[in-house]
Amino acid sequence: MNHEIGIVGLGKMGKGIAQQLNEKGWRVIVMNRSREKVDEAAKDGMIPAYSYQELASKCEQNPRIIWLMLPAGDATEEAIFGTEGIARYLNKDDIVVDAANSFYKDDALRAQKLLEHGIHYVDVGVSGGPSGARNGACLMVGGSKELFTKLEQLYKDVSVEKGYAHFEGVGAGHFVKMVHNGIEYGMMQAIGEGFNVMKRSDFNLDMGEVAQIYNQKSVIESRLIGWLSEAYKEFGANLDEISGSISHSGEGKWTVETAEEMNEPVPVIKESYEFRVQSQENPSYVGKVVSALRGQFGGHPVQKK
């Protein structure tokens, strides 16, 4: 496989992926909606492109590999199939990798439309937040085994050791990532509820110390508890600067809807998602804990406006 890639989207995740691959000897061509981020990447030795046509033309090796790291939905759809989208400038056997949190049902439609022009499509779920993107992520790869094998060195270079796996079928990678995020909702909600009970108790508990001791080989030791410990150090036990209203993206909702279509109960994930929706009108300390976690691992804006 060639060691050249075009990366579209230099946000928190895309920038880290581009930097990783650039440092590992890949020829990286970058494009972003705002020119400033492209110019900044160019200073680090990456090749700038300011349109999809320019991006495609600057890819010198075949097949061309285009990695999309954009918001799911319309933004990704427009990037691929828009009037000036990347598909217009690709050739037979080129590969589009959608590494956004796209809805898995959208993948089959995109793959079919691209295949009509001989272009391949791969869905990749990416976990680990900006730190993972920069230093080694966890990848859940869908699509065919043949495509997976062809791109395996790419996945190996982007991920932590043993941090990538293939799941057969178009959309399977995004499906596994969707459910991952639904599980994440439930885990974070349980942490928020538990710490709220301790905060409201008659004991004068040091919440940061609780988080710290929980993360010393206890049964619930985890990266989430570690991040909460960091949040307490940064914002204090009351989390005064953190919003008690929790923002949410589509994956929790999609997990609930998919489970209902399958007639499979997911009460914990469903209630966690509904709590986030209701928190917009009913902020709480539980919401502060969950918001603080989102800020720590995902770099999401969670402080009060």
mmCIF file of C-alpha atoms in Angstrom:
data_model
loop_
_atom_site.group_PDB
_atom_site.id
_atom_site.type_symbol
_atom_site.label_atom_id
_atom_site.label_comp_id
_atom_site.label_asym_id
_atom_site.label_seq_id
_atom_site.Cartn_x
_atom_site.Cartn_y
_atom_site.Cartn_z
ATOM 1 C CA MET A 1 0.000 0.000 0.000
ATOM 2 C CA ASN A 2 1.189 3.498 -0.750
ATOM 3 C CA HIS A 3 1.940 5.835 2.149
ATOM 4 C CA GLU A 4 0.012 8.816 0.856
ATOM 5 C CA ILE A 5 -3.347 10.080 2.096
ATOM 6 C CA GLY A 6 -5.666 13.032 1.619
ATOM 7 C CA ILE A 7 -7.325 14.184 4.827
ATOM 8 C CA VAL A 8 -10.429 16.373 4.812
ATOM 9 C CA GLY A 9 -11.305 18.084 8.079
ATOM 10 C CA LEU A 10 -8.702 19.475 10.463
ATOM 11 C CA GLY A 11 -10.791 19.792 13.595
ATOM 12 C CA LYS A 12 -9.844 18.273 16.948
ATOM 13 C CA MET A 13 -9.751 14.754 15.517
ATOM 14 C CA GLY A 14 -8.660 15.256 11.916
ATOM 15 C CA LYS A 15 -5.730 17.459 12.872
ATOM 16 C CA GLY A 16 -4.394 14.797 15.244
ATOM 17 C CA ILE A 17 -4.724 12.034 12.638
ATOM 18 C CA ALA A 18 -2.920 14.189 10.068
ATOM 19 C CA GLN A 19 -0.099 15.005 12.488
ATOM 20 C CA GLN A 20 0.330 11.357 13.456
ATOM 21 C CA LEU A 21 0.610 10.142 9.884
ATOM 22 C CA ASN A 22 2.858 13.018 8.868
ATOM 23 C CA GLU A 23 5.282 12.144 11.674
ATOM 24 C CA LYS A 24 5.223 8.487 10.626
ATOM 25 C CA GLY A 25 6.430 9.267 7.142
ATOM 26 C CA TRP A 26 3.175 9.475 5.231
ATOM 27 C CA ARG A 27 2.743 12.019 2.464
ATOM 28 C CA VAL A 28 -0.278 13.898 3.834
ATOM 29 C CA ILE A 29 -2.397 16.256 1.734
ATOM 30 C CA VAL A 30 -4.814 18.277 3.859
ATOM 31 C CA MET A 31 -7.974 20.269 3.218
ATOM 32 C CA ASN A 32 -10.268 22.164 5.559
ATOM 33 C CA ARG A 33 -13.142 24.592 5.192
ATOM 34 C CA SER A 34 -11.058 27.363 6.801
ATOM 35 C CA ARG A 35 -7.770 28.157 5.081
ATOM 36 C CA GLU A 36 -6.024 29.004 8.356
ATOM 37 C CA LYS A 37 -5.892 25.379 9.528
ATOM 38 C CA VAL A 38 -4.560 24.242 6.155
ATOM 39 C CA ASP A 39 -1.871 26.926 6.263
ATOM 40 C CA GLU A 40 -0.937 25.851 9.779
ATOM 41 C CA ALA A 41 -0.624 22.201 8.712
ATOM 42 C CA ALA A 42 1.535 23.243 5.771
ATOM 43 C CA LYS A 43 4.051 24.747 8.208
ATOM 44 C CA ASP A 44 4.454 21.241 9.667
ATOM 45 C CA GLY A 45 5.320 19.789 6.270
ATOM 46 C CA MET A 46 1.885 18.672 5.108
ATOM 47 C CA ILE A 47 0.719 19.503 1.596
ATOM 48 C CA PRO A 48 -2.051 22.109 1.451
ATOM 49 C CA ALA A 49 -5.141 21.876 -0.738
ATOM 50 C CA TYR A 50 -7.931 24.444 -0.850
ATOM 51 C CA SER A 51 -10.519 22.570 -2.911
ATOM 52 C CA TYR A 52 -11.507 18.958 -3.537
ATOM 53 C CA GLN A 53 -10.199 19.243 -7.077
ATOM 54 C CA GLU A 54 -6.818 20.410 -5.797
ATOM 55 C CA LEU A 55 -6.792 17.698 -3.147
ATOM 56 C CA ALA A 56 -7.383 14.979 -5.717
ATOM 57 C CA SER A 57 -4.834 16.409 -8.133
ATOM 58 C CA LYS A 58 -2.108 16.548 -5.473
ATOM 59 C CA CYS A 59 -2.513 12.857 -4.639
ATOM 60 C CA GLU A 60 0.211 11.283 -6.772
ATOM 61 C CA GLN A 61 -0.175 7.585 -5.994
ATOM 62 C CA ASN A 62 -2.905 5.126 -6.931
ATOM 63 C CA PRO A 63 -5.298 4.217 -5.599
ATOM 64 C CA ARG A 64 -5.913 7.549 -3.934
ATOM 65 C CA ILE A 65 -7.056 7.327 -0.304
ATOM 66 C CA ILE A 66 -9.273 10.125 1.043
ATOM 67 C CA TRP A 67 -9.914 10.176 4.812
ATOM 68 C CA LEU A 68 -12.947 12.257 5.831
ATOM 69 C CA MET A 69 -13.047 13.550 9.417
ATOM 70 C CA LEU A 70 -16.121 15.769 9.286
ATOM 71 C CA PRO A 71 -19.368 16.164 11.220
ATOM 72 C CA ALA A 72 -21.735 13.304 10.445
ATOM 73 C CA GLY A 73 -24.744 13.835 8.209
ATOM 74 C CA ASP A 74 -25.064 16.700 5.754
ATOM 75 C CA ALA A 75 -21.450 17.860 6.047
ATOM 76 C CA THR A 76 -20.081 14.431 5.161
ATOM 77 C CA GLU A 77 -22.676 13.879 2.428
ATOM 78 C CA GLU A 78 -21.854 17.226 0.835
ATOM 79 C CA ALA A 79 -18.122 16.530 1.018
ATOM 80 C CA ILE A 80 -18.577 13.307 -0.934
ATOM 81 C CA PHE A 81 -21.441 13.993 -3.334
ATOM 82 C CA GLY A 82 -21.815 17.771 -3.447
ATOM 83 C CA THR A 83 -21.497 19.727 -6.670
ATOM 84 C CA GLU A 84 -17.808 20.200 -5.925
ATOM 85 C CA GLY A 85 -17.500 17.139 -3.672
ATOM 86 C CA ILE A 86 -14.551 14.778 -3.711
ATOM 87 C CA ALA A 87 -16.337 12.004 -5.638
ATOM 88 C CA ARG A 88 -16.393 14.194 -8.716
ATOM 89 C CA TYR A 89 -12.590 14.141 -8.873
ATOM 90 C CA LEU A 90 -11.858 10.520 -7.988
ATOM 91 C CA ASN A 91 -11.197 7.616 -10.336
ATOM 92 C CA LYS A 92 -11.932 3.909 -10.431
ATOM 93 C CA ASP A 93 -10.409 2.004 -7.474
ATOM 94 C CA ASP A 94 -9.868 5.137 -5.360
ATOM 95 C CA ILE A 95 -10.980 4.799 -1.719
ATOM 96 C CA VAL A 96 -13.084 7.077 0.486
ATOM 97 C CA VAL A 97 -12.748 6.445 4.236
ATOM 98 C CA ASP A 98 -15.530 7.965 6.329
ATOM 99 C CA ALA A 99 -14.123 8.293 9.850
ATOM 100 C CA ALA A 100 -16.957 10.472 11.173
ATOM 101 C CA ASN A 101 -19.620 9.241 13.596
ATOM 102 C CA SER A 102 -21.939 8.587 10.665
ATOM 103 C CA PHE A 103 -25.202 6.681 11.030
ATOM 104 C CA TYR A 104 -24.499 3.145 9.879
ATOM 105 C CA LYS A 105 -27.576 2.991 7.629
ATOM 106 C CA ASP A 106 -26.171 5.863 5.564
ATOM 107 C CA ASP A 107 -23.066 3.830 4.746
ATOM 108 C CA ALA A 108 -24.741 1.310 2.433
ATOM 109 C CA LEU A 109 -26.279 4.086 0.313
ATOM 110 C CA ARG A 110 -22.976 5.941 0.029
ATOM 111 C CA ALA A 111 -21.048 2.787 -0.787
ATOM 112 C CA GLN A 112 -23.499 1.869 -3.539
ATOM 113 C CA LYS A 113 -23.443 5.339 -5.124
ATOM 114 C CA LEU A 114 -19.643 5.385 -5.142
ATOM 115 C CA LEU A 115 -19.358 1.834 -6.432
ATOM 116 C CA GLU A 116 -21.350 2.852 -9.498
ATOM 117 C CA HIS A 117 -18.226 4.836 -10.407
ATOM 118 C CA GLY A 118 -15.820 2.124 -9.277
ATOM 119 C CA ILE A 119 -14.894 4.039 -6.097
ATOM 120 C CA HIS A 120 -14.619 2.118 -2.834
ATOM 121 C CA TYR A 121 -16.056 3.239 0.504
ATOM 122 C CA VAL A 122 -14.998 2.237 4.014
ATOM 123 C CA ASP A 123 -16.641 3.177 7.315
ATOM 124 C CA VAL A 124 -14.369 3.579 10.335
ATOM 125 C CA GLY A 125 -15.498 4.326 13.873
ATOM 126 C CA VAL A 126 -12.845 6.258 15.791
ATOM 127 C CA SER A 127 -12.693 6.386 19.586
ATOM 128 C CA GLY A 128 -10.223 8.020 21.933
ATOM 129 C CA GLY A 129 -10.981 11.708 21.539
ATOM 130 C CA PRO A 130 -8.433 14.307 20.404
ATOM 131 C CA SER A 131 -5.707 12.671 22.495
ATOM 132 C CA GLY A 132 -6.309 9.342 20.774
ATOM 133 C CA ALA A 133 -6.330 10.951 17.350
ATOM 134 C CA ARG A 134 -2.988 12.560 18.111
ATOM 135 C CA ASN A 135 -1.269 9.697 19.926
ATOM 136 C CA GLY A 136 -3.073 6.511 18.905
ATOM 137 C CA ALA A 137 -6.796 5.875 18.547
ATOM 138 C CA CYS A 138 -9.139 2.893 18.724
ATOM 139 C CA LEU A 139 -10.534 2.020 15.281
ATOM 140 C CA MET A 140 -13.607 -0.035 14.405
ATOM 141 C CA VAL A 141 -13.394 -0.781 10.684
ATOM 142 C CA GLY A 142 -16.271 -1.882 8.469
ATOM 143 C CA GLY A 143 -16.384 -2.792 4.800
ATOM 144 C CA SER A 144 -14.951 -5.788 3.010
ATOM 145 C CA LYS A 145 -12.084 -7.926 4.231
ATOM 146 C CA GLU A 146 -10.230 -7.190 0.999
ATOM 147 C CA LEU A 147 -10.334 -3.434 1.592
ATOM 148 C CA PHE A 148 -9.407 -3.898 5.229
ATOM 149 C CA THR A 149 -6.311 -5.861 4.265
ATOM 150 C CA LYS A 150 -5.348 -3.276 1.660
ATOM 151 C CA LEU A 151 -5.549 -0.438 4.207
ATOM 152 C CA GLU A 152 -4.320 -2.295 7.281
ATOM 153 C CA GLN A 153 -1.018 -0.413 7.511
ATOM 154 C CA LEU A 154 -2.984 2.841 7.653
ATOM 155 C CA TYR A 155 -5.094 1.562 10.545
ATOM 156 C CA LYS A 156 -2.014 0.276 12.322
ATOM 157 C CA ASP A 157 -0.298 3.652 12.039
ATOM 158 C CA VAL A 158 -3.346 5.596 13.288
ATOM 159 C CA SER A 159 -4.210 3.346 16.239
ATOM 160 C CA VAL A 160 -2.663 2.299 19.534
ATOM 161 C CA GLU A 161 -1.094 -1.159 19.667
ATOM 162 C CA LYS A 162 -3.810 -3.771 18.996
ATOM 163 C CA GLY A 163 -6.190 -0.829 18.653
ATOM 164 C CA TYR A 164 -7.948 -1.684 15.393
ATOM 165 C CA ALA A 165 -10.306 -4.463 14.312
ATOM 166 C CA HIS A 166 -12.338 -5.346 11.238
ATOM 167 C CA PHE A 167 -16.060 -6.099 11.253
ATOM 168 C CA GLU A 168 -17.370 -7.508 7.981
ATOM 169 C CA GLY A 169 -19.966 -5.513 6.096
ATOM 170 C CA VAL A 170 -20.532 -1.954 4.969
ATOM 171 C CA GLY A 171 -21.667 0.023 8.021
ATOM 172 C CA ALA A 172 -20.453 -2.528 10.573
ATOM 173 C CA GLY A 173 -17.665 -0.254 11.814
ATOM 174 C CA HIS A 174 -19.994 2.672 12.372
ATOM 175 C CA PHE A 175 -22.569 0.328 13.942
ATOM 176 C CA VAL A 176 -20.037 -0.910 16.514
ATOM 177 C CA LYS A 177 -18.960 2.694 17.217
ATOM 178 C CA MET A 178 -22.594 3.807 17.578
ATOM 179 C CA VAL A 179 -23.273 1.170 20.214
ATOM 180 C CA HIS A 180 -19.945 2.066 21.878
ATOM 181 C CA ASN A 181 -21.211 5.619 22.293
ATOM 182 C CA GLY A 182 -24.559 4.381 23.621
ATOM 183 C CA ILE A 183 -22.716 2.324 26.238
ATOM 184 C CA GLU A 184 -20.644 5.392 27.021
ATOM 185 C CA TYR A 185 -23.862 7.301 27.790
ATOM 186 C CA GLY A 186 -24.869 4.691 30.370
ATOM 187 C CA MET A 187 -21.446 4.487 32.001
ATOM 188 C CA MET A 188 -21.137 8.249 32.331
ATOM 189 C CA GLN A 189 -24.671 8.527 33.694
ATOM 190 C CA ALA A 190 -23.939 5.933 36.394
ATOM 191 C CA ILE A 191 -20.801 7.834 37.419
ATOM 192 C CA GLY A 192 -22.715 11.099 37.536
ATOM 193 C CA GLU A 193 -25.527 9.641 39.648
ATOM 194 C CA GLY A 194 -23.138 7.947 42.071
ATOM 195 C CA PHE A 195 -21.019 11.042 42.636
ATOM 196 C CA ASN A 196 -24.167 13.124 43.063
ATOM 197 C CA VAL A 197 -25.328 10.813 45.890
ATOM 198 C CA MET A 198 -21.964 11.184 47.606
ATOM 199 C CA LYS A 199 -21.976 14.951 47.100
ATOM 200 C CA ARG A 200 -25.437 15.241 48.701
ATOM 201 C CA SER A 201 -24.666 12.943 51.633
ATOM 202 C CA ASP A 202 -24.141 14.081 55.235
ATOM 203 C CA PHE A 203 -20.474 13.178 54.958
ATOM 204 C CA ASN A 204 -18.080 15.926 53.960
ATOM 205 C CA LEU A 205 -16.467 13.870 51.224
ATOM 206 C CA ASP A 206 -13.545 15.080 49.143
ATOM 207 C CA MET A 207 -14.903 14.264 45.690
ATOM 208 C CA GLY A 208 -11.517 14.476 44.027
ATOM 209 C CA GLU A 209 -10.102 12.048 46.569
ATOM 210 C CA VAL A 210 -13.014 9.664 45.957
ATOM 211 C CA ALA A 211 -12.316 9.710 42.222
ATOM 212 C CA GLN A 212 -8.624 9.202 42.870
ATOM 213 C CA ILE A 213 -9.073 6.194 45.142
ATOM 214 C CA TYR A 214 -11.656 4.632 42.848
ATOM 215 C CA ASN A 215 -8.989 4.634 40.173
ATOM 216 C CA GLN A 216 -6.454 2.632 42.165
ATOM 217 C CA LYS A 217 -7.277 -0.920 41.015
ATOM 218 C CA SER A 218 -10.890 -0.839 42.229
ATOM 219 C CA VAL A 219 -13.511 -2.715 40.217
ATOM 220 C CA ILE A 220 -14.681 0.554 38.605
ATOM 221 C CA GLU A 221 -11.195 1.814 37.796
ATOM 222 C CA SER A 222 -11.404 3.328 34.312
ATOM 223 C CA ARG A 223 -10.331 6.115 32.022
ATOM 224 C CA LEU A 224 -13.636 7.834 32.802
ATOM 225 C CA ILE A 225 -12.942 7.878 36.536
ATOM 226 C CA GLY A 226 -9.434 9.140 35.775
ATOM 227 C CA TRP A 227 -10.827 11.966 33.685
ATOM 228 C CA LEU A 228 -13.291 12.871 36.447
ATOM 229 C CA SER A 229 -10.388 13.072 38.888
ATOM 230 C CA GLU A 230 -8.692 15.527 36.518
ATOM 231 C CA ALA A 231 -11.897 17.562 36.233
ATOM 232 C CA TYR A 232 -12.129 17.900 40.015
ATOM 233 C CA LYS A 233 -8.534 19.098 40.123
ATOM 234 C CA GLU A 234 -9.287 21.678 37.456
ATOM 235 C CA PHE A 235 -12.717 22.910 38.546
ATOM 236 C CA GLY A 236 -13.122 21.934 42.197
ATOM 237 C CA ALA A 237 -15.639 19.647 43.915
ATOM 238 C CA ASN A 238 -18.658 21.784 43.048
ATOM 239 C CA LEU A 239 -17.743 21.968 39.359
ATOM 240 C CA ASP A 240 -19.011 25.544 39.489
ATOM 241 C CA GLU A 241 -17.768 26.507 36.040
ATOM 242 C CA ILE A 242 -19.285 23.439 34.352
ATOM 243 C CA SER A 243 -22.741 23.439 32.804
ATOM 244 C CA GLY A 244 -25.321 21.145 34.397
ATOM 245 C CA SER A 245 -26.954 20.728 30.995
ATOM 246 C CA ILE A 246 -25.414 17.943 28.924
ATOM 247 C CA SER A 247 -25.013 18.314 25.192
ATOM 248 C CA HIS A 248 -25.435 15.193 23.102
ATOM 249 C CA SER A 249 -24.755 13.993 19.576
ATOM 250 C CA GLY A 250 -26.718 11.474 17.571
ATOM 251 C CA GLU A 251 -25.150 8.187 18.581
ATOM 252 C CA GLY A 252 -27.061 7.625 21.835
ATOM 253 C CA LYS A 253 -30.359 8.366 20.116
ATOM 254 C CA TRP A 254 -29.468 6.105 17.191
ATOM 255 C CA THR A 255 -28.544 3.281 19.561
ATOM 256 C CA VAL A 256 -31.903 3.522 21.311
ATOM 257 C CA GLU A 257 -33.838 3.695 18.030
ATOM 258 C CA THR A 258 -31.908 0.778 16.553
ATOM 259 C CA ALA A 259 -32.483 -1.350 19.649
ATOM 260 C CA GLU A 260 -36.206 -0.582 19.509
ATOM 261 C CA GLU A 261 -36.306 -1.636 15.847
ATOM 262 C CA MET A 262 -34.728 -4.925 16.953
ATOM 263 C CA ASN A 263 -37.152 -5.242 19.897
ATOM 264 C CA GLU A 264 -34.193 -5.345 22.254
ATOM 265 C CA PRO A 265 -34.522 -3.437 25.550
ATOM 266 C CA VAL A 266 -31.806 -0.908 26.439
ATOM 267 C CA PRO A 267 -33.286 0.829 29.495
ATOM 268 C CA VAL A 268 -29.990 2.164 30.852
ATOM 269 C CA ILE A 269 -28.896 3.696 27.541
ATOM 270 C CA LYS A 270 -32.397 5.019 26.849
ATOM 271 C CA GLU A 271 -32.747 6.685 30.236
ATOM 272 C CA SER A 272 -29.234 8.126 29.945
ATOM 273 C CA TYR A 273 -30.092 9.653 26.579
ATOM 274 C CA GLU A 274 -33.409 11.017 27.862
ATOM 275 C CA PHE A 275 -31.642 12.506 30.885
ATOM 276 C CA ARG A 276 -29.383 14.461 28.532
ATOM 277 C CA VAL A 277 -32.358 15.788 26.598
ATOM 278 C CA GLN A 278 -34.187 16.792 29.778
ATOM 279 C CA SER A 279 -31.062 18.350 31.270
ATOM 280 C CA GLN A 280 -31.398 21.261 28.853
ATOM 281 C CA GLU A 281 -34.297 22.483 30.997
ATOM 282 C CA ASN A 282 -33.229 20.820 34.262
ATOM 283 C CA PRO A 283 -29.499 21.279 34.908
ATOM 284 C CA SER A 284 -28.103 19.354 37.869
ATOM 285 C CA TYR A 285 -24.941 18.166 39.573
ATOM 286 C CA VAL A 286 -25.306 14.844 37.736
ATOM 287 C CA GLY A 287 -25.256 16.898 34.553
ATOM 288 C CA LYS A 288 -22.137 18.727 35.722
ATOM 289 C CA VAL A 289 -20.282 15.445 36.254
ATOM 290 C CA VAL A 290 -21.257 14.072 32.855
ATOM 291 C CA SER A 291 -20.474 17.391 31.155
ATOM 292 C CA ALA A 292 -17.103 17.524 32.892
ATOM 293 C CA LEU A 293 -16.295 14.065 31.540
ATOM 294 C CA ARG A 294 -17.258 15.114 28.018
ATOM 295 C CA GLY A 295 -14.920 18.075 28.306
ATOM 296 C CA GLN A 296 -12.026 15.973 29.553
ATOM 297 C CA PHE A 297 -12.022 13.188 26.975
ATOM 298 C CA GLY A 298 -13.582 14.869 23.966
ATOM 299 C CA GLY A 299 -12.587 18.502 24.300
ATOM 300 C CA HIS A 300 -16.273 19.424 24.053
ATOM 301 C CA PRO A 301 -17.261 22.915 25.224
ATOM 302 C CA VAL A 302 -18.869 22.261 28.616
ATOM 303 C CA GLN A 303 -18.256 25.374 30.650
ATOM 304 C CA LYS A 304 -21.066 27.777 31.433
ATOM 305 C CA LYS A 305 -21.559 30.455 28.822
#
